[in-house]
XYZ file of C-alpha atoms in Angstrom:
139
model
C -31.880 -193.927 -37.506
C -32.693 -196.901 -39.701
C -29.497 -198.755 -40.664
C -30.613 -201.137 -43.415
C -27.284 -202.080 -44.863
C -24.078 -202.978 -42.925
C -20.500 -203.443 -44.108
C -18.033 -205.490 -41.826
C -14.536 -204.861 -42.917
C -12.324 -207.250 -40.981
C -14.885 -209.421 -39.846
C -12.554 -211.906 -37.972
C -15.280 -214.096 -36.020
C -18.515 -212.271 -37.688
C -19.717 -210.802 -34.236
C -20.434 -207.040 -35.646
C -22.209 -208.553 -38.447
C -24.190 -210.966 -36.162
C -25.042 -207.964 -34.072
C -26.070 -205.952 -37.350
C -28.427 -208.992 -38.140
C -29.861 -209.184 -34.952
C -30.759 -205.309 -34.733
C -32.572 -205.607 -38.433
C -29.841 -204.948 -40.959
C -31.392 -206.250 -44.215
C -28.256 -206.263 -46.299
C -25.135 -207.062 -44.695
C -21.472 -207.779 -46.334
C -18.763 -209.183 -44.155
C -15.331 -209.167 -45.472
C -11.873 -210.163 -44.373
C -8.513 -210.958 -46.200
C -7.986 -213.940 -43.927
C -9.428 -217.289 -45.287
C -9.326 -218.702 -41.597
C -11.485 -215.713 -40.491
C -13.766 -216.230 -43.264
C -14.439 -219.571 -42.232
C -15.006 -218.793 -38.722
C -17.415 -215.928 -39.608
C -19.408 -218.443 -41.773
C -19.376 -221.030 -38.992
C -20.770 -218.504 -36.522
C -23.505 -217.234 -38.904
C -24.786 -220.777 -39.431
C -24.666 -221.689 -35.580
C -26.716 -218.415 -34.971
C -29.257 -219.221 -37.529
C -28.350 -216.790 -40.472
C -27.695 -219.553 -43.048
C -27.960 -217.197 -46.027
C -25.350 -214.627 -45.049
C -21.825 -215.612 -46.373
C -18.567 -213.666 -45.434
C -16.244 -213.217 -48.289
C -12.519 -213.361 -48.886
C -11.723 -209.847 -50.005
C -8.956 -207.293 -49.929
C -10.701 -203.628 -49.782
C -7.120 -202.463 -50.718
C -7.251 -203.958 -53.900
C -10.850 -204.517 -54.703
C -13.175 -201.689 -55.237
C -16.498 -201.761 -53.821
C -19.313 -200.217 -55.531
C -22.056 -200.573 -52.869
C -22.684 -198.220 -50.475
C -23.862 -198.708 -46.663
C -25.661 -197.001 -44.090
C -22.950 -198.427 -41.620
C -19.336 -199.230 -42.050
C -17.361 -201.223 -39.144
C -13.647 -201.607 -39.502
C -11.981 -203.408 -36.976
C -8.160 -203.155 -38.234
C -4.847 -202.031 -36.978
C -4.200 -198.275 -37.075
C -2.021 -198.587 -40.124
C -4.607 -200.167 -42.210
C -7.058 -197.749 -41.053
C -4.902 -195.161 -42.199
C -4.028 -196.830 -45.546
C -7.996 -197.519 -46.177
C -9.523 -194.311 -44.937
C -10.723 -192.932 -48.566
C -11.802 -196.666 -49.354
C -13.734 -196.997 -46.000
C -15.357 -193.537 -46.454
C -16.298 -194.061 -50.021
C -18.128 -197.118 -48.853
C -20.528 -194.862 -46.817
C -23.956 -193.613 -47.920
C -24.512 -189.888 -47.421
C -25.250 -189.586 -43.592
C -23.908 -193.078 -43.066
C -21.828 -194.063 -39.875
C -18.037 -195.327 -39.897
C -17.021 -197.037 -36.786
C -13.268 -197.706 -36.466
C -11.729 -200.165 -33.827
C -8.727 -201.798 -33.151
C -6.870 -198.773 -32.373
C -4.209 -198.651 -29.910
C -5.088 -195.622 -27.715
C -1.127 -194.483 -28.254
C -2.074 -193.958 -31.984
C -5.547 -192.414 -31.524
C -3.897 -188.672 -32.172
C -2.537 -190.021 -35.586
C -5.711 -191.501 -36.568
C -7.618 -188.493 -35.491
C -5.369 -185.979 -37.552
C -5.742 -188.296 -40.526
C -9.420 -188.721 -40.601
C -9.845 -184.997 -39.963
C -9.331 -184.276 -43.474
C -12.215 -186.290 -44.741
C -15.943 -185.293 -44.941
C -16.777 -187.068 -41.613
C -17.988 -185.476 -38.298
C -16.496 -187.422 -34.944
C -19.601 -188.592 -32.602
C -17.705 -190.354 -30.163
C -14.569 -191.928 -28.839
C -14.283 -194.840 -26.400
C -10.978 -195.719 -24.846
C -10.546 -198.848 -22.576
C -7.498 -201.076 -21.602
C -5.164 -199.483 -24.154
C -7.562 -199.769 -27.262
C -9.750 -197.161 -28.581
C -12.522 -196.800 -31.102
C -14.190 -193.815 -32.780
C -17.360 -193.278 -34.392
C -17.945 -191.043 -37.545
C -20.745 -189.952 -39.584
C -20.613 -188.677 -43.034
C -21.415 -184.877 -43.467
């Protein structure tokens, strides 16, 4: 599957954006509500030779994103993932992928129940050391 476009919600250090760039994503967008995270991500992009990419301070809950992406990664606490579930899904292209992480394993059943109502198919779940991640595909 070709993943040309990538959105990193809650970019933090920018590591997921860097992985997408290294693996050939042509258009990436990295956003975070924290100014410190945006600064750290931009520093890491430059250190790794990606001078044109700039993380942006943005609250996806308050600012609607018109762009659609092949892959959306959201590393946020469970409450925020639940609150933003429709926003995150709306950023996906048809047949796009949504990766969710930052989920306490105790909250995984709650997250799965909430995301079940969206037109997404669960492809994979990982649990390690009390944390979980889930990969969905837009139907």
